[in-house]
Coordinates of C-alpha atoms and ligand atoms in Angstrom, one line a residue:
M1 CA -82.0 19.2 -28.0
E2 CA -85.3 20.7 -29.1
I3 CA -88.6 19.0 -28.6
Q4 CA -91.7 20.2 -30.4
G5 CA -95.2 20.1 -29.0
V6 CA -98.2 22.4 -28.9
G7 CA -97.8 25.5 -26.8
I8 CA -100.6 26.9 -24.7
G9 CA -100.4 30.7 -24.4
R10 CA -97.2 32.7 -24.6
G11 CA -95.4 32.1 -21.4
V12 CA -91.7 31.0 -21.0
A13 CA -90.2 29.1 -18.1
V14 CA -86.7 27.8 -17.3
G15 CA -86.0 25.1 -14.7
P16 CA -85.1 21.5 -13.9
V17 CA -87.3 18.6 -15.0
I18 CA -89.1 16.4 -12.6
H19 CA -91.1 13.6 -14.1
M20 CA -94.4 12.6 -12.6
A21 CA -93.7 9.5 -10.5
A22 CA -94.9 6.4 -12.3
G23 CA -97.9 4.3 -10.9
L24 CA -97.1 1.6 -8.4
D25 CA -97.3 -2.1 -9.3
V26 CA -100.2 -4.0 -7.6
P27 CA -98.7 -5.6 -4.5
G28 CA -98.3 -9.4 -4.8
D29 CA -100.7 -11.7 -3.0
E30 CA -98.1 -14.0 -1.5
A31 CA -98.4 -15.1 2.2
R32 CA -96.8 -12.8 4.7
P33 CA -93.5 -14.0 6.1
E34 CA -94.0 -15.6 9.5
S35 CA -91.4 -13.2 11.0
L36 CA -93.9 -10.3 10.4
T37 CA -96.7 -10.4 12.9
A38 CA -100.2 -9.0 12.2
D39 CA -99.7 -6.6 15.1
A40 CA -96.4 -5.3 13.9
E41 CA -97.7 -4.9 10.4
F42 CA -100.8 -3.1 11.6
G43 CA -98.5 -0.7 13.5
R44 CA -96.7 0.0 10.3
V45 CA -99.9 0.6 8.4
E46 CA -101.2 2.9 11.1
S47 CA -98.1 5.0 11.0
A48 CA -98.2 5.1 7.2
L49 CA -101.9 6.2 7.3
A50 CA -101.0 8.9 9.9
S51 CA -98.2 10.2 7.8
V52 CA -100.3 10.4 4.7
N53 CA -103.0 12.2 6.7
K54 CA -100.5 14.7 8.1
D55 CA -98.9 15.3 4.8
L56 CA -102.3 15.9 3.0
L57 CA -103.4 18.3 5.8
A58 CA -100.2 20.2 5.5
R59 CA -100.7 20.6 1.8
A60 CA -104.3 21.6 2.4
K61 CA -103.1 24.3 4.8
A62 CA -100.5 25.5 2.3
A63 CA -103.1 25.7 -0.4
Q64 CA -105.4 27.6 2.0
D65 CA -102.5 30.0 2.7
G66 CA -102.2 30.7 -1.0
Q67 CA -99.2 28.6 -1.8
G68 CA -101.2 26.4 -4.2
A69 CA -104.5 26.4 -5.9
K70 CA -106.9 27.6 -3.2
D71 CA -109.7 25.5 -4.4
A72 CA -107.5 22.5 -3.8
A73 CA -107.7 22.9 0.0
P74 CA -111.1 21.3 0.6
I75 CA -110.2 18.4 -1.7
L76 CA -106.9 17.8 0.1
T77 CA -108.7 17.9 3.5
A78 CA -111.2 15.4 2.3
L79 CA -108.4 13.1 1.1
A80 CA -106.7 13.4 4.5
Q81 CA -109.8 12.3 6.2
M82 CA -110.0 9.2 4.0
A83 CA -106.6 8.2 5.3
Q84 CA -108.1 8.0 8.8
D85 CA -111.4 6.3 8.0
P86 CA -112.1 3.7 10.8
A87 CA -113.9 1.3 8.5
L88 CA -110.9 1.2 6.2
K89 CA -108.6 0.4 9.2
T90 CA -110.9 -2.4 10.4
S91 CA -110.9 -3.9 6.9
I92 CA -107.1 -3.7 6.7
R93 CA -106.7 -5.3 10.2
S94 CA -108.9 -8.2 9.2
L95 CA -106.9 -8.8 5.9
L96 CA -103.7 -8.7 8.0
D97 CA -105.2 -11.3 10.4
G98 CA -105.9 -13.4 7.3
G99 CA -102.2 -13.6 6.6
K100 CA -101.7 -10.9 3.9
T101 CA -98.9 -8.5 3.7
A102 CA -99.3 -4.9 4.9
E103 CA -99.1 -3.6 1.3
R104 CA -101.5 -6.1 -0.1
S105 CA -104.0 -5.5 2.8
V106 CA -104.0 -1.8 2.1
Y107 CA -104.4 -2.4 -1.6
E108 CA -107.4 -4.8 -1.1
A109 CA -109.1 -2.7 1.5
F110 CA -108.9 0.5 -0.6
A111 CA -109.9 -1.4 -3.8
D112 CA -113.0 -2.7 -2.0
F113 CA -114.1 0.8 -0.9
E114 CA -113.3 2.2 -4.3
G115 CA -115.6 -0.4 -5.9
K116 CA -118.4 0.5 -3.4
L117 CA -118.1 4.2 -4.3
Q118 CA -118.1 3.4 -8.0
A119 CA -121.2 1.3 -7.6
I120 CA -123.0 4.3 -6.0
G121 CA -121.9 6.4 -9.0
G122 CA -122.4 10.2 -9.5
Y123 CA -120.4 12.4 -7.1
M124 CA -119.5 9.5 -4.8
G125 CA -118.3 7.5 -7.8
E126 CA -116.0 10.3 -8.8
R127 CA -114.4 10.2 -5.3
A128 CA -113.2 6.6 -6.0
N129 CA -110.3 8.1 -7.9
D130 CA -109.4 10.2 -4.9
L131 CA -109.6 7.2 -2.6
H132 CA -107.3 5.3 -5.0
D133 CA -104.8 8.2 -4.8
V134 CA -104.8 8.0 -1.0
G135 CA -104.3 4.2 -1.1
Q136 CA -101.4 4.6 -3.5
R137 CA -99.8 7.1 -1.1
V138 CA -100.1 4.7 1.8
I139 CA -98.6 1.8 -0.1
A140 CA -95.7 4.1 -1.4
H141 CA -95.1 5.1 2.2
L142 CA -94.9 1.4 3.3
L143 CA -92.5 0.6 0.4
G144 CA -90.4 3.7 1.1
V145 CA -90.8 5.0 -2.5
P146 CA -92.1 8.4 -3.8
A147 CA -95.9 8.6 -4.0
P148 CA -97.1 8.3 -7.6
G149 CA -98.7 11.4 -9.2
V150 CA -97.6 15.0 -8.9
P151 CA -94.1 15.0 -7.3
E152 CA -93.3 17.1 -4.3
S153 CA -90.2 19.3 -4.3
D154 CA -88.8 22.1 -2.2
K155 CA -87.5 23.8 -5.3
P156 CA -89.5 25.0 -8.4
F157 CA -89.5 22.5 -11.3
V158 CA -90.9 21.8 -14.8
L159 CA -93.3 19.0 -14.5
V160 CA -93.1 16.4 -17.2
A161 CA -96.0 13.9 -17.3
P162 CA -97.8 11.6 -19.8
D163 CA -100.9 13.7 -19.2
L164 CA -102.5 15.1 -16.0
S165 CA -105.8 13.9 -14.6
P166 CA -108.2 16.3 -12.9
A167 CA -107.1 14.8 -9.6
D168 CA -103.4 15.5 -10.3
T169 CA -104.1 19.1 -11.3
S170 CA -106.2 19.9 -8.2
S171 CA -103.1 19.3 -6.0
L172 CA -100.6 21.2 -8.2
D173 CA -98.6 23.7 -6.1
M174 CA -98.3 26.5 -8.5
T175 CA -95.5 28.1 -6.4
K176 CA -93.4 25.1 -7.4
V177 CA -94.5 24.2 -10.9
L178 CA -92.8 26.5 -13.3
A179 CA -94.3 24.8 -16.4
I180 CA -96.1 21.7 -17.5
V181 CA -94.9 19.5 -20.4
T182 CA -97.1 16.6 -21.4
I183 CA -96.0 13.7 -23.6
E184 CA -99.6 13.0 -24.7
G185 CA -102.6 15.2 -25.0
G186 CA -103.4 18.0 -27.4
P187 CA -104.6 21.6 -27.3
T188 CA -108.0 20.5 -26.0
S189 CA -106.7 18.1 -23.3
H190 CA -107.6 18.6 -19.7
T191 CA -104.0 19.8 -19.1
A192 CA -104.3 22.4 -21.9
I193 CA -107.6 23.7 -20.6
L194 CA -106.2 24.0 -17.1
A195 CA -103.1 25.7 -18.3
R196 CA -105.1 28.2 -20.3
S197 CA -107.5 29.0 -17.6
R198 CA -104.8 29.4 -14.9
G199 CA -102.2 30.9 -17.1
I200 CA -99.7 28.1 -16.6
V201 CA -96.8 27.9 -19.0
A202 CA -97.4 24.6 -20.9
V203 CA -96.4 22.6 -24.0
V204 CA -98.6 19.6 -24.6
G205 CA -98.2 16.6 -26.9
A206 CA -94.4 16.8 -26.7
Q207 CA -93.7 13.2 -27.4
D208 CA -89.9 13.3 -27.1
A209 CA -90.2 14.8 -23.6
A210 CA -90.3 11.2 -22.3
G211 CA -86.6 11.1 -23.0
L212 CA -85.8 14.0 -20.6
S213 CA -84.2 13.1 -17.3
D214 CA -85.0 14.4 -13.8
G215 CA -82.8 17.4 -13.0
Q216 CA -82.1 18.2 -16.6
T217 CA -82.5 22.0 -17.3
V218 CA -85.1 22.9 -19.9
I219 CA -86.6 26.1 -21.4
V220 CA -90.3 25.7 -22.0
D221 CA -91.4 28.2 -24.6
A222 CA -95.2 28.1 -25.1
A223 CA -95.3 30.7 -27.9
A224 CA -93.0 28.5 -30.0
G225 CA -94.5 25.2 -28.7
K226 CA -90.9 24.1 -27.9
V227 CA -88.9 22.6 -25.1
T228 CA -85.2 23.2 -25.3
A229 CA -83.1 20.7 -23.2
D230 CA -79.7 21.7 -21.9
P231 CA -79.9 25.3 -23.2
N232 CA -76.7 27.4 -23.4
Q233 CA -76.2 30.6 -21.3
E234 CA -77.4 32.9 -24.0
Q235 CA -80.6 30.9 -24.5
I236 CA -81.3 30.9 -20.8
E237 CA -80.8 34.7 -20.6
K238 CA -83.1 35.3 -23.5
A239 CA -85.8 33.1 -21.8
E240 CA -85.3 34.8 -18.5
Q241 CA -85.8 38.1 -20.1
A242 CA -89.0 36.9 -21.8
R243 CA -90.2 35.6 -18.4
R244 CA -89.4 38.9 -16.7
E245 CA -91.4 40.7 -19.3
A246 CA -94.3 38.4 -18.7
D247 CA -94.1 39.1 -14.9
Q248 CA -94.0 42.8 -15.6
A249 CA -97.1 42.3 -17.8
K250 CA -98.8 40.7 -14.9
A251 CA -97.9 43.6 -12.6
L252 CA -100.1 45.9 -14.8
R253 CA -103.2 43.8 -14.1
G254 CA -106.0 45.8 -12.7
R255 CA -105.0 48.9 -14.7
P256 CA -107.2 50.0 -17.6
G257 CA -106.0 49.3 -21.1
Q258 CA -104.2 52.3 -22.6
L259 CA -101.5 53.4 -24.9
K260 CA -98.3 55.0 -23.6
D261 CA -99.7 58.5 -24.1
G262 CA -102.8 57.6 -22.1
T263 CA -105.2 57.0 -25.0
R264 CA -107.7 54.6 -23.6
I265 CA -108.3 51.2 -25.3
P266 CA -110.7 49.3 -23.0
L267 CA -109.7 45.7 -22.6
L268 CA -112.7 43.3 -22.4
A269 CA -113.1 39.6 -22.1
N270 CA -114.6 37.0 -24.4
V271 CA -116.8 34.6 -22.3
G272 CA -118.8 31.6 -23.2
K273 CA -120.9 31.1 -20.0
P274 CA -121.8 33.2 -16.9
A275 CA -119.2 31.3 -14.8
D276 CA -116.4 32.6 -17.1
A277 CA -116.9 35.9 -15.3
D278 CA -114.4 34.5 -12.7
P279 CA -111.3 34.4 -15.0
A280 CA -112.4 37.6 -16.8
L281 CA -112.4 39.5 -13.5
E282 CA -109.3 37.7 -12.3
Y283 CA -107.3 38.8 -15.3
G284 CA -108.5 42.4 -15.0
A285 CA -111.1 42.6 -17.8
E286 CA -112.9 45.9 -17.8
G287 CA -116.1 44.2 -18.9
V288 CA -117.2 41.7 -21.4
G289 CA -116.7 42.4 -25.1
L290 CA -118.2 39.2 -26.4
F291 CA -120.6 36.8 -24.6
R292 CA -121.2 33.9 -27.0
S293 CA -124.8 33.0 -26.1
E294 CA -124.6 29.6 -28.0
F295 CA -124.0 27.7 -24.8
L296 CA -127.7 28.2 -23.9
F297 CA -128.8 26.5 -27.1
L298 CA -126.1 23.8 -27.8
G299 CA -127.2 20.3 -27.0
N300 CA -130.9 21.3 -26.7
E301 CA -133.7 20.1 -29.0
Q302 CA -135.4 23.5 -28.9
A303 CA -134.6 27.0 -27.9
P304 CA -134.6 27.7 -24.1
G305 CA -137.6 29.8 -22.8
V306 CA -137.4 33.5 -22.2
E307 CA -137.2 33.2 -18.4
E308 CA -134.5 30.5 -18.6
Q309 CA -132.4 32.7 -20.8
A310 CA -133.0 35.8 -18.7
K311 CA -131.7 33.9 -15.7
A312 CA -128.5 33.1 -17.4
Y313 CA -128.0 36.7 -18.7
R314 CA -128.8 38.1 -15.2
A315 CA -126.2 35.8 -13.8
L316 CA -123.6 37.3 -16.1
L317 CA -124.7 40.9 -15.8
E318 CA -124.8 40.8 -12.0
R319 CA -121.0 40.2 -12.0
F320 CA -120.3 43.4 -13.9
P321 CA -122.3 46.2 -12.2
G322 CA -121.7 49.5 -14.0
R323 CA -119.5 47.9 -16.6
K324 CA -120.0 47.2 -20.3
V325 CA -121.2 43.7 -21.2
V326 CA -121.7 42.9 -24.9
I327 CA -124.0 39.9 -25.5
R328 CA -124.1 38.4 -29.0
L329 CA -127.3 36.9 -30.2
L330 CA -127.3 33.2 -31.1
D331 CA -124.8 32.5 -33.9
A332 CA -126.2 29.2 -35.3
G333 CA -125.0 27.7 -38.5
A334 CA -121.7 26.9 -40.3
D335 CA -119.2 25.9 -37.6
K336 CA -121.9 26.1 -34.9
P337 CA -124.8 24.0 -36.3
L338 CA -127.9 23.6 -34.2
P339 CA -130.1 20.7 -35.4
F340 CA -133.4 22.4 -34.7
L341 CA -132.4 25.6 -36.6
T342 CA -129.8 24.6 -39.1
Q343 CA -130.5 22.7 -42.3
A344 CA -128.2 19.7 -42.5
D345 CA -127.8 19.5 -46.2
E346 CA -126.4 23.0 -47.1
P347 CA -123.6 22.4 -49.6
N348 CA -121.5 25.3 -48.2
P349 CA -122.7 25.9 -44.6
A350 CA -120.3 28.9 -44.1
L351 CA -122.1 30.6 -47.0
G352 CA -125.5 29.5 -45.9
L353 CA -128.0 30.4 -43.3
R354 CA -126.0 31.4 -40.2
G355 CA -126.0 34.2 -37.6
L356 CA -128.7 36.8 -38.2
R357 CA -129.8 35.0 -41.4
T358 CA -130.9 32.0 -39.3
L359 CA -132.5 34.2 -36.7
K360 CA -134.5 36.0 -39.3
V361 CA -135.9 32.7 -40.5
H362 CA -136.7 31.6 -37.0
S363 CA -138.0 34.9 -35.8
Q364 CA -139.6 33.6 -32.6
V365 CA -136.1 32.5 -31.4
L366 CA -134.8 36.0 -32.2
E367 CA -137.7 37.8 -30.5
D368 CA -137.5 35.6 -27.4
Q369 CA -133.8 36.2 -27.0
L370 CA -134.2 39.9 -27.3
E371 CA -137.0 39.8 -24.8
A372 CA -134.9 37.8 -22.4
L373 CA -132.0 40.2 -22.7
A374 CA -134.3 43.2 -22.1
R375 CA -135.7 41.5 -19.1
A376 CA -132.3 40.8 -17.6
D377 CA -131.1 44.3 -18.5
A378 CA -134.0 45.9 -16.6
E379 CA -133.2 43.9 -13.5
T380 CA -129.4 44.5 -13.3
D381 CA -127.0 47.4 -13.3
A382 CA -124.5 46.4 -16.0
D383 CA -124.2 48.5 -19.2
L384 CA -125.7 46.0 -21.6
W385 CA -124.8 46.2 -25.3
V386 CA -126.5 43.7 -27.7
M387 CA -125.2 42.7 -31.1
A388 CA -126.1 40.3 -34.0
P389 CA -123.6 38.0 -35.7
M390 CA -123.0 37.7 -39.4
V391 CA -124.7 41.0 -40.5
A392 CA -124.2 41.7 -44.2
D393 CA -125.0 45.4 -44.7
E394 CA -126.8 48.5 -43.4
H395 CA -130.3 47.0 -44.3
E396 CA -129.7 44.0 -42.0
A397 CA -128.1 46.2 -39.4
D398 CA -131.2 48.6 -39.5
Y399 CA -133.6 45.6 -39.2
F400 CA -131.8 44.3 -36.1
V401 CA -131.3 47.6 -34.4
R402 CA -134.9 48.6 -34.8
L403 CA -136.1 45.2 -33.5
G404 CA -133.7 45.4 -30.5
K405 CA -134.8 48.9 -29.6
S406 CA -138.5 48.0 -29.9
K407 CA -137.8 45.5 -27.1
G408 CA -136.4 48.3 -24.9
L409 CA -132.7 47.6 -25.4
K410 CA -130.5 50.7 -25.2
R411 CA -127.3 49.9 -27.1
V412 CA -127.8 47.7 -30.2
G413 CA -125.1 47.0 -32.7
V414 CA -123.7 44.5 -35.2
M415 CA -120.8 42.2 -35.7
A416 CA -118.6 42.8 -38.8
E417 CA -117.7 39.3 -40.0
V418 CA -118.2 39.5 -43.8
P419 CA -116.5 41.9 -46.2
S420 CA -119.8 43.3 -47.4
I421 CA -120.4 45.1 -44.1
A422 CA -116.9 46.6 -44.2
L423 CA -117.6 47.9 -47.7
M424 CA -120.8 49.4 -46.5
A425 CA -119.5 50.6 -43.2
D426 CA -120.2 54.3 -43.8
K427 CA -123.9 53.5 -44.1
V428 CA -123.9 50.9 -41.3
A429 CA -122.4 53.6 -39.0
K430 CA -125.5 55.7 -39.6
V431 CA -127.8 53.0 -38.2
A432 CA -125.9 50.9 -35.7
D433 CA -124.9 52.0 -32.1
F434 CA -121.6 50.1 -32.5
V435 CA -119.7 47.6 -34.5
S436 CA -117.7 44.7 -33.1
I437 CA -115.4 43.1 -35.6
G438 CA -115.2 39.3 -35.5
T439 CA -111.8 38.8 -37.1
N440 CA -112.1 35.0 -37.2
D441 CA -114.9 35.1 -39.6
L442 CA -113.9 38.4 -41.3
T443 CA -110.6 36.7 -42.2
Q444 CA -112.3 33.5 -43.4
Y445 CA -114.7 35.4 -45.6
T446 CA -112.2 38.0 -46.9
L447 CA -109.7 35.3 -47.9
A448 CA -112.4 32.8 -48.9
A449 CA -110.6 30.2 -46.7
D450 CA -112.7 27.9 -44.5
R451 CA -111.6 28.5 -40.9
T452 CA -112.1 24.9 -40.0
L453 CA -110.0 23.5 -42.8
G454 CA -106.4 22.6 -42.1
S455 CA -105.4 22.7 -45.7
V456 CA -106.1 26.5 -45.9
A457 CA -105.1 27.3 -42.3
S458 CA -102.2 29.6 -43.5
Y459 CA -104.8 32.1 -44.9
Q460 CA -106.4 32.4 -41.4
T461 CA -104.4 35.4 -40.2
A462 CA -105.7 38.9 -39.6
W463 CA -102.2 40.2 -40.4
H464 CA -103.3 39.9 -44.0
P465 CA -103.5 43.5 -45.3
A466 CA -106.8 42.7 -47.0
V467 CA -108.3 42.0 -43.6
L468 CA -106.6 45.1 -42.0
R469 CA -108.0 47.2 -44.9
A470 CA -111.5 45.9 -44.2
I471 CA -111.0 46.7 -40.5
K472 CA -109.8 50.2 -41.5
L473 CA -112.9 50.9 -43.5
I474 CA -115.0 50.1 -40.5
A475 CA -112.8 52.1 -38.0
D476 CA -112.8 55.1 -40.4
A477 CA -116.6 55.0 -40.6
G478 CA -116.8 54.7 -36.8
Q479 CA -114.6 57.7 -36.3
A480 CA -116.5 59.8 -38.8
N481 CA -119.8 59.0 -37.1
N482 CA -118.7 58.8 -33.5
M483 CA -119.5 55.1 -33.4
P484 CA -117.4 52.7 -31.2
V485 CA -115.7 50.0 -33.2
G486 CA -114.3 47.0 -31.2
V487 CA -112.5 43.8 -32.2
C488 CA -113.6 40.6 -30.5
G489 CA -111.9 38.0 -32.7
E490 CA -108.7 36.2 -31.9
A491 CA -106.7 39.0 -33.5
A492 CA -107.3 41.1 -30.4
A493 CA -105.4 38.6 -28.3
D494 CA -102.2 39.0 -30.4
P495 CA -100.3 41.8 -28.5
D496 CA -98.5 43.1 -31.6
L497 CA -101.6 43.1 -33.7
A498 CA -103.5 44.8 -30.8
V499 CA -101.2 47.8 -31.2
V500 CA -101.8 47.9 -34.9
L501 CA -105.6 47.7 -34.4
A502 CA -105.4 50.6 -32.0
G503 CA -103.4 52.5 -34.6
I504 CA -106.1 51.7 -37.3
G505 CA -108.7 53.3 -35.0
V506 CA -110.3 50.4 -33.2
T507 CA -111.6 51.7 -29.8
S508 CA -111.8 48.5 -27.7
L509 CA -110.4 45.0 -27.7
S510 CA -112.0 41.8 -26.4
M511 CA -110.2 38.5 -25.9
T512 CA -109.8 35.3 -24.0
P513 CA -109.0 36.5 -20.4
V514 CA -105.5 35.0 -20.2
A515 CA -104.4 37.1 -23.1
L516 CA -105.2 40.4 -21.3
D517 CA -101.9 40.8 -19.5
D518 CA -99.7 40.6 -22.6
V519 CA -102.0 42.9 -24.6
R520 CA -102.2 45.4 -21.8
A521 CA -98.5 45.5 -21.5
E522 CA -97.8 45.8 -25.2
L523 CA -100.3 48.7 -25.6
A524 CA -98.6 50.5 -22.8
K525 CA -95.3 50.5 -24.7
H526 CA -96.5 52.6 -27.7
T527 CA -98.0 56.0 -28.2
M528 CA -100.9 56.6 -30.5
D529 CA -98.5 58.1 -33.1
E530 CA -96.3 55.1 -33.0
A531 CA -99.4 52.8 -33.2
K532 CA -100.6 54.7 -36.3
A533 CA -97.2 54.4 -37.9
L534 CA -97.2 50.6 -37.3
A535 CA -100.8 50.4 -38.6
A536 CA -99.9 52.2 -41.8
K537 CA -97.1 49.7 -42.5
A538 CA -99.4 46.8 -41.6
V539 CA -102.1 48.0 -43.9
D540 CA -99.5 48.2 -46.6
G541 CA -98.7 44.6 -46.1
E542 CA -95.3 45.1 -44.6
F543 CA -95.8 42.6 -41.8
Y544 CA -97.6 39.9 -43.8
H545 CA -95.5 37.0 -45.0
P546 CA -97.4 34.7 -47.4
Q547 CA -96.7 31.1 -46.8
G548 CA -95.7 28.8 -49.6
W549 CA -96.1 31.3 -52.5
Ligands
PEP1 C1 -115.3 35.9 -34.9 O1 -115.8 35.4 -35.9 O2 -114.2 36.6 -34.9 C2 -116.0 35.8 -33.6 C3 -115.6 36.5 -32.6 O3 -117.0 34.9 -33.6 P1 -116.9 33.3 -33.5 O4 -115.4 33.0 -33.3 O5 -117.7 32.9 -32.4 O6 -117.4 32.9 -34.8
MG2 MG1 -117.8 34.7 -35.9

């Protein structure tokens, strides 16, 4: 049986299913049978509390020792302490003295404390869920049933759940969870975000997964967004092979990006905020190839001040001493509207004021951002490169490069996102220090297909030879003028396309950090001559398959 969902990443896993244990029913409020004394029941409760405490501490230690998510250790320790809280015990004792059952007393005492935490709100309010989780564990222990939430198992398994809450995910033991399959949730659900950031094999929104039984073997294929139940031997072997390749890819982490013959293709990370430096470094990025600076502006009613911006840039640059960090100026407009800069009534926003066009109109915003970048650059040791989005030709490139240099910035370049800049690439290469190709927009504008519109989604592929030819024009101009040409759109994250891009002459690739392993491994399999041969075929359209025509 094959179950379709939305895959996150490219991983493959094979293993037995374990469903997330269902929530417990609320214990009934009937009177306690007379045969059960309050003392005896309190004894039972104390032993359940002690077991839960011990179990949580053991899991905290395992997490600390690297068997689970390390950041889960303090959370699990705090949960363990909740199970030994004297005020809770006193409250349970008095409910037992009032004639309630052990299960009901635990339920009511925890619910009361949860309510108090919720009333305080903020950080304490968020702990109410954690306390609820501890209470459920104690009740499950009293009833002799598995604790609800993420199951425990000695053997690795594929976790099937309706969806995972942040509390569930904090206690996931990644040495045991081979993959996650959720019945609900989409590509932006909490589970998907977690899977992406931690590189967990996952298929989300797989509705029919509810019908899988515990112990049933499945293949979870994230690249295909598919879960195969009861696979045959041949399917299992194929999946195991894919998994081994993924493991081998991981083993190359920490090595620089290069082709088989040693030609260097630096692999960089796309990041959206300074804290994203963590996954970038974890996955072995050699630097940052695209820092989308929009996060500083989104949700604000005006542009942040120079010092506020400089602080954020410093925070990023300090994480990459001596390494390349490419920061993109604000890209407002079209799919990233900013109310204080973007006109709301443009009939075709993608063809309107966006990127550098917006910045030119709001020149103070542009000057302030360059000023902030120059300030952060002067105070840190990273190799800062600065670029503008949505640049149309050499005139706009010249305007931006001059302005950036006048602020003291050393490396100033442009993004290539519209076909006009590709057609003018020979002239652009004379004025810009570098070009970074934004294939998401370059594809949208080359194929005249809105990247946000589902009905034309099939056009949104950089495998289209028209897009590759545009890239080639830029790469050729780069080579002729000794100008670096990177790719920082989604295309760089496709391992096969990454080889083609290297063959076309692209000199660096920047992508979401989790894609780095697979791209690094694929590049290492091909020499430059092989990459060039593949590139020639791709530019000729050999690998492009039009859909529906
Ligand atoms: C691109 O267009 O490829 C790009 C990297 O920029 P964004 O996706 O932020 O528009
Ligand atoms: Mg873009």
